[in-house]
Coordinates of N, CA and C in Angstrom, one line a residue:
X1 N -33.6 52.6 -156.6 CA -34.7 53.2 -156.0 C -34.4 53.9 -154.7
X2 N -33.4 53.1 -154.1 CA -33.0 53.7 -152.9 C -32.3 54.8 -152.7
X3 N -31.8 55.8 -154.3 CA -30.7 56.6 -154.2 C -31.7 57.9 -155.0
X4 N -32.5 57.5 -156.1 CA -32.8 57.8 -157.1 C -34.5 58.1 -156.8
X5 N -35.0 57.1 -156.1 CA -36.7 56.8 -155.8 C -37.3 56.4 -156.8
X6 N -38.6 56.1 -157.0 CA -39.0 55.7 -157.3 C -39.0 55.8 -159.1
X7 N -39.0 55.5 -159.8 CA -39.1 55.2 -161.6 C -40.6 55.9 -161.5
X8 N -40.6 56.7 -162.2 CA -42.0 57.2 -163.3 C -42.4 57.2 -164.2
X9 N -41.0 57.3 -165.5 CA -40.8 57.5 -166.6 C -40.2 56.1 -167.0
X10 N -40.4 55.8 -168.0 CA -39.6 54.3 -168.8 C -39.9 54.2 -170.3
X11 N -39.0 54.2 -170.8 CA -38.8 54.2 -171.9 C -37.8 53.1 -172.8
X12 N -38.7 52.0 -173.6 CA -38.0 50.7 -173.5 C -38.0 50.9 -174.9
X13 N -36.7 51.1 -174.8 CA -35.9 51.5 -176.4 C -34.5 50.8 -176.8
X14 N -34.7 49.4 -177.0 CA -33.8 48.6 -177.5 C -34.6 47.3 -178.5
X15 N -34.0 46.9 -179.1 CA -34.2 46.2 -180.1 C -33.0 46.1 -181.3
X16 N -33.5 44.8 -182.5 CA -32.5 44.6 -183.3 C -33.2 44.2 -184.7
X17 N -32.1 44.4 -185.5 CA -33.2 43.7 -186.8 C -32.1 43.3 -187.5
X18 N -32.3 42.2 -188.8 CA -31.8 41.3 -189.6 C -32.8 41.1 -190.7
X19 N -32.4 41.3 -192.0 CA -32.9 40.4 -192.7 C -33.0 39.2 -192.3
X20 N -34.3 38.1 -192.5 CA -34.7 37.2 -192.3 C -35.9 36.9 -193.5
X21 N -36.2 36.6 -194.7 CA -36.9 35.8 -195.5 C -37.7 34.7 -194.6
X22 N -39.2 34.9 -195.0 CA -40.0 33.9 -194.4 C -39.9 32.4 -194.3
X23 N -39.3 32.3 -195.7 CA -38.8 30.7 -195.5 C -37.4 30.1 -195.3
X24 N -36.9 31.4 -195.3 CA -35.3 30.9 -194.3 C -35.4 31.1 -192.8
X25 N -36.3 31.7 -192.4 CA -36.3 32.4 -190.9 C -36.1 30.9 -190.2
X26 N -35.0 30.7 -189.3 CA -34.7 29.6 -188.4 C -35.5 30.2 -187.1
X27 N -35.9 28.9 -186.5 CA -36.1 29.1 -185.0 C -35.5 30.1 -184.0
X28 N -34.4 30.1 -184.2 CA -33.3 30.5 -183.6 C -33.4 31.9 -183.7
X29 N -33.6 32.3 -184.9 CA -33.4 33.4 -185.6 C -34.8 34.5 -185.4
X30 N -35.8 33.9 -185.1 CA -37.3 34.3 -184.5 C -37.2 34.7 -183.2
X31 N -36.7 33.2 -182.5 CA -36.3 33.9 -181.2 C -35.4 34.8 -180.5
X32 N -34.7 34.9 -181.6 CA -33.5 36.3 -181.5 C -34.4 37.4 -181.8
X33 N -34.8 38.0 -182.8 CA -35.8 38.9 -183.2 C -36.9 39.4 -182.1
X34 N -37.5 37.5 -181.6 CA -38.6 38.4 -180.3 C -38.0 38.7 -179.3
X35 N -36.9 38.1 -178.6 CA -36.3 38.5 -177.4 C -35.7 40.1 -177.6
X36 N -35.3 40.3 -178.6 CA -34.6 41.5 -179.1 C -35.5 42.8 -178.6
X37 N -36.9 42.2 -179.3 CA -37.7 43.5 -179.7 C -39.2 43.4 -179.0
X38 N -39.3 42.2 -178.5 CA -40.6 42.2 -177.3 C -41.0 41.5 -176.2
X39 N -39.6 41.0 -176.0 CA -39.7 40.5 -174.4 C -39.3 41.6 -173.7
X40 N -37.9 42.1 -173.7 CA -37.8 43.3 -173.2 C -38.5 43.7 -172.2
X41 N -39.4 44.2 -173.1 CA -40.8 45.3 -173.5 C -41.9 44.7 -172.1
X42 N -42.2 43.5 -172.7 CA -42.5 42.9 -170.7 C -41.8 42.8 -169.4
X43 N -40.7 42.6 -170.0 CA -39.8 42.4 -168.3 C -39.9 44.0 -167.6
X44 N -39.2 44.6 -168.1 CA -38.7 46.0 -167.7 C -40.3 46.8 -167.5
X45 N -41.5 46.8 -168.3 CA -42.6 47.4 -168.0 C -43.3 47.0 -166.7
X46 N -43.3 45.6 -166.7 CA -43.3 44.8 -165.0 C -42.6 45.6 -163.9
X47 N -41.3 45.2 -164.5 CA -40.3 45.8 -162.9 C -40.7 47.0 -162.6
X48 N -40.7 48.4 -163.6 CA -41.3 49.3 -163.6 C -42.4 50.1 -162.7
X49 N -43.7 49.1 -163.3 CA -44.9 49.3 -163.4 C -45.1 48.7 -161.7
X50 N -44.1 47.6 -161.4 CA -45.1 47.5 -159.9 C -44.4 48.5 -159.2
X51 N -43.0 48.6 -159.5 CA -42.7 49.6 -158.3 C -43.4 51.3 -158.2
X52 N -44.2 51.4 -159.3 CA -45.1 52.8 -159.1 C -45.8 52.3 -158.7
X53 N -46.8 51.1 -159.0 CA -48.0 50.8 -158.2 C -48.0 50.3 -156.4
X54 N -46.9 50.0 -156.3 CA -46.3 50.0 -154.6 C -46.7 50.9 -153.9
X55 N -45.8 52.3 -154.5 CA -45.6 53.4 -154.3 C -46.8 54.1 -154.8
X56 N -48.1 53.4 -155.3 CA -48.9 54.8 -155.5 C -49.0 55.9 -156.3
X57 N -47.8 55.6 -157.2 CA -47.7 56.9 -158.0 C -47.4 56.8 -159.8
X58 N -48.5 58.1 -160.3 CA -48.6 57.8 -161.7 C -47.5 57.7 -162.3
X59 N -47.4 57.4 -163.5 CA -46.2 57.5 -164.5 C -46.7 57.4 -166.2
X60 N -45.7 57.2 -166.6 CA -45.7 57.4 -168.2 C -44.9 55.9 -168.7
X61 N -45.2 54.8 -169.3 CA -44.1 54.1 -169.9 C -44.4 54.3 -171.4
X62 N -43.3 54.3 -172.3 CA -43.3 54.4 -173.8 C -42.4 53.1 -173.8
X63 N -42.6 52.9 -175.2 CA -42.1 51.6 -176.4 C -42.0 52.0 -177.3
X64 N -40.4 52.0 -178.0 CA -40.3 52.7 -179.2 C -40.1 51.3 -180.2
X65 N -41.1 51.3 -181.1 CA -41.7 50.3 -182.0 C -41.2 50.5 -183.5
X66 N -41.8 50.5 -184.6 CA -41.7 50.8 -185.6 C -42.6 51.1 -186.6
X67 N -42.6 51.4 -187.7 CA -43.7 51.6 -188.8 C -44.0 49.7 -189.3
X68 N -42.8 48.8 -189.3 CA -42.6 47.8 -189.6 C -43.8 46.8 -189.1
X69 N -44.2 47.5 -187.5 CA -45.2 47.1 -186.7 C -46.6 47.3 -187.2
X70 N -46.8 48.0 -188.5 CA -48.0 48.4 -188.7 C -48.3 48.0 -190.2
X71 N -47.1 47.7 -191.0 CA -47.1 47.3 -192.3 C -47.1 46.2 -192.5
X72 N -46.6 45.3 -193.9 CA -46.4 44.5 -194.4 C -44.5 44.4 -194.5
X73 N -43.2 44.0 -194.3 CA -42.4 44.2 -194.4 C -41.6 42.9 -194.8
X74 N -41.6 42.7 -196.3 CA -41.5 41.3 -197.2 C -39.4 41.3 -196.6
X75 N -39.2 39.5 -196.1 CA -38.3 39.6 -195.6 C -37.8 39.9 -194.3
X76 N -38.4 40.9 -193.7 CA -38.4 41.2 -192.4 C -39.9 40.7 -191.7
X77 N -39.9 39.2 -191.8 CA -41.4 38.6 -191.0 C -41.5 38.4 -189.4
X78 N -40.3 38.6 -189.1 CA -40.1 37.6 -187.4 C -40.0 39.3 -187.0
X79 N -39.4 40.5 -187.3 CA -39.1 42.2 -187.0 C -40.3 42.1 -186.8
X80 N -41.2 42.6 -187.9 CA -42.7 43.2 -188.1 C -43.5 42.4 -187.5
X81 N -43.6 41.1 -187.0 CA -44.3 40.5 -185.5 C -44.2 41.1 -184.9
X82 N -42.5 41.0 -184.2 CA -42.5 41.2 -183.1 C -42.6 43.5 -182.9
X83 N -42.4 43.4 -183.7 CA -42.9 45.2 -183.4 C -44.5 45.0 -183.6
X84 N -45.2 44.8 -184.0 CA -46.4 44.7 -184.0 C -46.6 44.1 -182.6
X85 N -46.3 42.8 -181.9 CA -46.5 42.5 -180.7 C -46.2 43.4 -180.0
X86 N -45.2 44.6 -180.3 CA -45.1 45.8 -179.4 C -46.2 46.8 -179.2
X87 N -46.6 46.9 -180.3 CA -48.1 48.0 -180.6 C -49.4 47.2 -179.9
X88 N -49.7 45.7 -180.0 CA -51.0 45.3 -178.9 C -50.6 45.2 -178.1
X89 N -49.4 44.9 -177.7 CA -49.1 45.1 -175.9 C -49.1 46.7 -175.2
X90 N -49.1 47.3 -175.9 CA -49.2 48.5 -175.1 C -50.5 49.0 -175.2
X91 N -51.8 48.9 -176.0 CA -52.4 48.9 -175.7 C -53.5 48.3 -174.7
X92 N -52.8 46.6 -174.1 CA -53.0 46.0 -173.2 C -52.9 46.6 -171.8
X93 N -51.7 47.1 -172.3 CA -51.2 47.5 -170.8 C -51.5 48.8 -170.7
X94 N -51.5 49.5 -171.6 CA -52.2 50.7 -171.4 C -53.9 50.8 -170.5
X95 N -54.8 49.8 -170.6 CA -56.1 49.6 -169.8 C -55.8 49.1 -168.8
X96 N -54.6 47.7 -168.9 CA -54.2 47.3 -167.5 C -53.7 47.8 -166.0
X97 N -53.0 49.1 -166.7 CA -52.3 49.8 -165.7 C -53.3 51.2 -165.7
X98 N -54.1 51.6 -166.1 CA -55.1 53.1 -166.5 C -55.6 53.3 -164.7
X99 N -56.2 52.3 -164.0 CA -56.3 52.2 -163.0 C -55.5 52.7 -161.7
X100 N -54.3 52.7 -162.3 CA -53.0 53.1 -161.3 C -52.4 54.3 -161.8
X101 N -53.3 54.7 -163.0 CA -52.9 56.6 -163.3 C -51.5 56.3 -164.0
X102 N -51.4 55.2 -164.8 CA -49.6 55.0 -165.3 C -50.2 54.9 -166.9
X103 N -49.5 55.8 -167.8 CA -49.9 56.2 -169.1 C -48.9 54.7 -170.1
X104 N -49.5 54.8 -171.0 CA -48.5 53.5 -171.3 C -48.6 54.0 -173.4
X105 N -48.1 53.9 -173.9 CA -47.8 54.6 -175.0 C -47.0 54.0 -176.0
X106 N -46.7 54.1 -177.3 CA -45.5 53.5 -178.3 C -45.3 54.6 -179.5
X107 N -43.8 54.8 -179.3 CA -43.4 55.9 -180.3 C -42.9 54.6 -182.2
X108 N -43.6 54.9 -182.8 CA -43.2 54.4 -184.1 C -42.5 55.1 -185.2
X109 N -41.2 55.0 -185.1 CA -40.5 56.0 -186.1 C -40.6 54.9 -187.5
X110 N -40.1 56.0 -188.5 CA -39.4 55.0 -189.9 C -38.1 55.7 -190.1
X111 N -37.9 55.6 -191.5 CA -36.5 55.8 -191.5 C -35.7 57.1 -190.3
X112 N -35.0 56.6 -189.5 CA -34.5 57.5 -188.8 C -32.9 57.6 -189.2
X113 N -31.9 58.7 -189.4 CA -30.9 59.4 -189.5 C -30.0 58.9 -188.1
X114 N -29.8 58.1 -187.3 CA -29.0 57.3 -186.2 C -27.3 57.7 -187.0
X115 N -26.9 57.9 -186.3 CA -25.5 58.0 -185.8 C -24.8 57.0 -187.0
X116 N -25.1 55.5 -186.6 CA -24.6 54.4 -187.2 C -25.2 54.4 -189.1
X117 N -26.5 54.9 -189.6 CA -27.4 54.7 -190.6 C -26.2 55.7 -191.1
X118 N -26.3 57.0 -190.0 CA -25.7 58.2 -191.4 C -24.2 57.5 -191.6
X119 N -23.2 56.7 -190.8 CA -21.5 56.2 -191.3 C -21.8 55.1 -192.4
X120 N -23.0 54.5 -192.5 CA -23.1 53.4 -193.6 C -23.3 54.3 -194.7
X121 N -24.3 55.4 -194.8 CA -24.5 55.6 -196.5 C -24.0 57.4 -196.4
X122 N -24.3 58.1 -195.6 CA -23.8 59.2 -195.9 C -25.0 60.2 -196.4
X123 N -24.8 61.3 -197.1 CA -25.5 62.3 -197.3 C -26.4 62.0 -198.3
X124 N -25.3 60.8 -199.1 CA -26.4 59.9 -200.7 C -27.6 59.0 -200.0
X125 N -27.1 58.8 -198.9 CA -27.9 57.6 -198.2 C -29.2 58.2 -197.9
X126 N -29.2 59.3 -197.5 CA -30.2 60.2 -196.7 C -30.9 60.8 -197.6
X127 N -30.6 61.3 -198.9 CA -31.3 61.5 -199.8 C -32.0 60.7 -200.7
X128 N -31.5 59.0 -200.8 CA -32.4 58.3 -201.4 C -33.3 57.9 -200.9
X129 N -33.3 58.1 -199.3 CA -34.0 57.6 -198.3 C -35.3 58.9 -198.0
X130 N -35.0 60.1 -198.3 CA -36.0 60.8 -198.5 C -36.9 60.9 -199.0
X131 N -36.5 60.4 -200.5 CA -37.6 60.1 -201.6 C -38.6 59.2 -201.4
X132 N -38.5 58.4 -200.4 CA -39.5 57.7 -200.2 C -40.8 57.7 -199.0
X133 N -40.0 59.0 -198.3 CA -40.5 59.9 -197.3 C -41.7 60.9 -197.7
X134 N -43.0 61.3 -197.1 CA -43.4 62.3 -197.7 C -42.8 63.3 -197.6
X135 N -42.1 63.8 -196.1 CA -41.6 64.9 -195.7 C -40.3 65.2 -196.8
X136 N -40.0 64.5 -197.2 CA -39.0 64.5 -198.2 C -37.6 64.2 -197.5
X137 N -37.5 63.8 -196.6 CA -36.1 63.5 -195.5 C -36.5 62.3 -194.7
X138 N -35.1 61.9 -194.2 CA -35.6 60.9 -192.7 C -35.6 61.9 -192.0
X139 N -35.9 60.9 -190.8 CA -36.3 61.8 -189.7 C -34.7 61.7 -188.7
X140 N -35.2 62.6 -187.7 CA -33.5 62.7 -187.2 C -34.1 62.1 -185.4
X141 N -33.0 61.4 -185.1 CA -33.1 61.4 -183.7 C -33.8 62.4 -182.7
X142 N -33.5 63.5 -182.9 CA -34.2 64.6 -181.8 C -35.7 64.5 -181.9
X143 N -36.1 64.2 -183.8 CA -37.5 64.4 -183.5 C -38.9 63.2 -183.0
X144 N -37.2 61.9 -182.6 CA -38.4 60.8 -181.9 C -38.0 61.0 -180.6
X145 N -37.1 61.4 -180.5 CA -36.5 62.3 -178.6 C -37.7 63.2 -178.1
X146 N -38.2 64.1 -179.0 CA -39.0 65.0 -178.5 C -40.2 64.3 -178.2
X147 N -41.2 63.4 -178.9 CA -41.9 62.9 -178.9 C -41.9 62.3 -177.5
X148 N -41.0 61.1 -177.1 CA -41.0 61.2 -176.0 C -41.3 61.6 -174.5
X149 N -40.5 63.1 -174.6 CA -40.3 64.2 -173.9 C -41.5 64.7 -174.2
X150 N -42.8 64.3 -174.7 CA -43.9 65.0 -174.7 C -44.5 63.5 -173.8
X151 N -44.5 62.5 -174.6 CA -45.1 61.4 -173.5 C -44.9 61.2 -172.2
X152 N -43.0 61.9 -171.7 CA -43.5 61.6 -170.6 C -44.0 63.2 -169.1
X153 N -44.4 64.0 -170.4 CA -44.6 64.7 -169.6 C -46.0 65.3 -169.2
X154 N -47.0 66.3 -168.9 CA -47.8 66.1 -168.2 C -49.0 67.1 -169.3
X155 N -48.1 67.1 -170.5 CA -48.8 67.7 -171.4 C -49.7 66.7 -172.5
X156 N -48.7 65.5 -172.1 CA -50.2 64.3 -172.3 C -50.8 63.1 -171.6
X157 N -50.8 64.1 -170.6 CA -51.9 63.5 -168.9 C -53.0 62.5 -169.6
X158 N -53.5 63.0 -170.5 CA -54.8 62.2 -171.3 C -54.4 61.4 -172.0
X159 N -53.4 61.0 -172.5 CA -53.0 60.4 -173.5 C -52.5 58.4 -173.3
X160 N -53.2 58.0 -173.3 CA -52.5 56.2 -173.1 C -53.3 55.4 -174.1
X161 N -52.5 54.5 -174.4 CA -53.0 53.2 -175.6 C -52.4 53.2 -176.8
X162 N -52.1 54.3 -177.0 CA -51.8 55.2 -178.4 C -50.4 54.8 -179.3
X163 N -50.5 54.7 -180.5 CA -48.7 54.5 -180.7 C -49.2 55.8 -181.8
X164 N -47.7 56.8 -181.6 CA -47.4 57.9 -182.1 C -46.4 57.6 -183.2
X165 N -46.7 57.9 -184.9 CA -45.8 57.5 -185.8 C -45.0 59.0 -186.1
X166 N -43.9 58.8 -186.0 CA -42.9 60.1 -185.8 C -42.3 59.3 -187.4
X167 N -42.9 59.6 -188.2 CA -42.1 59.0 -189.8 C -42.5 60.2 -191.0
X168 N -42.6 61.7 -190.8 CA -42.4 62.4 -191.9 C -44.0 62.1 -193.0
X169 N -45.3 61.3 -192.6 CA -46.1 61.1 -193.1 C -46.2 59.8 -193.8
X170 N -45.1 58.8 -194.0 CA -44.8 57.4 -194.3 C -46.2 56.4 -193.9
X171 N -46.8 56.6 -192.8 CA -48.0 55.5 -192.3 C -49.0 56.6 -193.2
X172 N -49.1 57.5 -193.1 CA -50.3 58.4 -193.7 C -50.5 57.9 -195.3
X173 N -49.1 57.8 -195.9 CA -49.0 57.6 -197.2 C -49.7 56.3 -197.8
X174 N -49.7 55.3 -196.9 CA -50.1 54.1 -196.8 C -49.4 53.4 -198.2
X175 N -48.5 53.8 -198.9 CA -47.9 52.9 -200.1 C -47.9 54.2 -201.1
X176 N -48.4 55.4 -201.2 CA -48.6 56.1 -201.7 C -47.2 57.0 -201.8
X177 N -46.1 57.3 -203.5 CA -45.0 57.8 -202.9 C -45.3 59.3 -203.8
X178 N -44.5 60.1 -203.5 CA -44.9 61.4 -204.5 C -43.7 61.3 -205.4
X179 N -43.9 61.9 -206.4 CA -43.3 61.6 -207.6 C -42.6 62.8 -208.2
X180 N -41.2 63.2 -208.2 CA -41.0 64.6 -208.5 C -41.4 64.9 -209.6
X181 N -41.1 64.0 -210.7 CA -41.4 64.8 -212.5 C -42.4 65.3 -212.4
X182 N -43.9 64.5 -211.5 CA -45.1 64.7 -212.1 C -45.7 65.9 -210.9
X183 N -44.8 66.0 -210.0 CA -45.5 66.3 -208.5 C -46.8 66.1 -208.1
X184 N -47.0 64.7 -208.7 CA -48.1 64.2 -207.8 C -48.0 62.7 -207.3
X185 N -48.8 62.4 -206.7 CA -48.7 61.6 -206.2 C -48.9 59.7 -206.9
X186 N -48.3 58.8 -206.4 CA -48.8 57.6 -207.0 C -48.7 56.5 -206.3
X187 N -49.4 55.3 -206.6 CA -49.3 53.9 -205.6 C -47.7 53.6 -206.1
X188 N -47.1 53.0 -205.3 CA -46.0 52.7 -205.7 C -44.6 53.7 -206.3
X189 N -43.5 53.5 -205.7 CA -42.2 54.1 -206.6 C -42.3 54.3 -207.9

């Protein structure tokens, strides 16, 4: 703070995931999951958050969550809590902090194109992974970057509570996949 000043912007973008089956999920293994993906999410929006309210001054915090947060995700039960725990906390804190002019927000990607995703499967990976996309692709890093870069800037002054799904139309689809033979659409693959 002393070099840099005061934090305005925050952007709490870490987390981890594991398969975990409902009835194998260990203690251990839950608590790995919440600490991973939504304690975080309170420490750092704390430290954050009082030192603008000290100082008086608005800001922006985002939470980059998931689609997993908003679905059903069979096997992944302890993930899809705890990103769901990420989407009501920010709307918490989004009225908690509205008072102090500090925007508070959550970006929800789905399949995203990561550095690490494209060395596991490759070009085959990204195309079977489209098919299940409406956009017909994953999405790529830049375009949950930009999203961001819109939250924290002053072109959405209005904007707090909100989680933005950066997923190619996946939450819109609601289960609904499109189908090349028929090019229409159907519940299920």
């Amino acid at each position: 703070v002393a070099e840099l000043g005061t934090p305005t912007i925050l952007v709490n973008n870490a987390g981890g995931v594991f398969s975990s089956p409902l009835l194998e999920t260990s203690e251990n293994g839950w608590d790995a999951l919440y600490r991973a993906n939504l304690r975080h999410v309170l420490l750092c929006t704390q430290r954050v958050a009082r030192t603008m309210v000290a100082a008086g001054l608005p800001g922006s915090i985002m939470s980059v969550t998931s689609i997993e947060g908003v679905r059903a995700a069979p096997g992944y039960a302890a993930y899809a809590a705890a990103k769901a725990g990420v989407i009501n906390y920010t709307k918490t804190a989004a009225l908690e902090l509205a008072p102090h002019r500090i925007r508070v927000n959550a970006i929800a990607p789905d399949i995203t194109m990561t550095e690490g995703l494209a060395a596991l499967g490759g070009a085959d990976a990204s195309a079977a992974m489209g098919a299940v996309v409406p956009w017909g692709r994953p999405g790529h890093v830049d375009e949950t970057a930009g999203v961001a870069v819109f939250l924290a800037s002053d072109m959405s002054a209005y904007i707090t509570g909100q989680t933005l799904h950066v997923d190619g139309g996946t939450h819109a689809a609601a289960g609904w996949y499109h189908n090349p033979q028929t090019g229409t659409y159907q519940l299920g693959p």
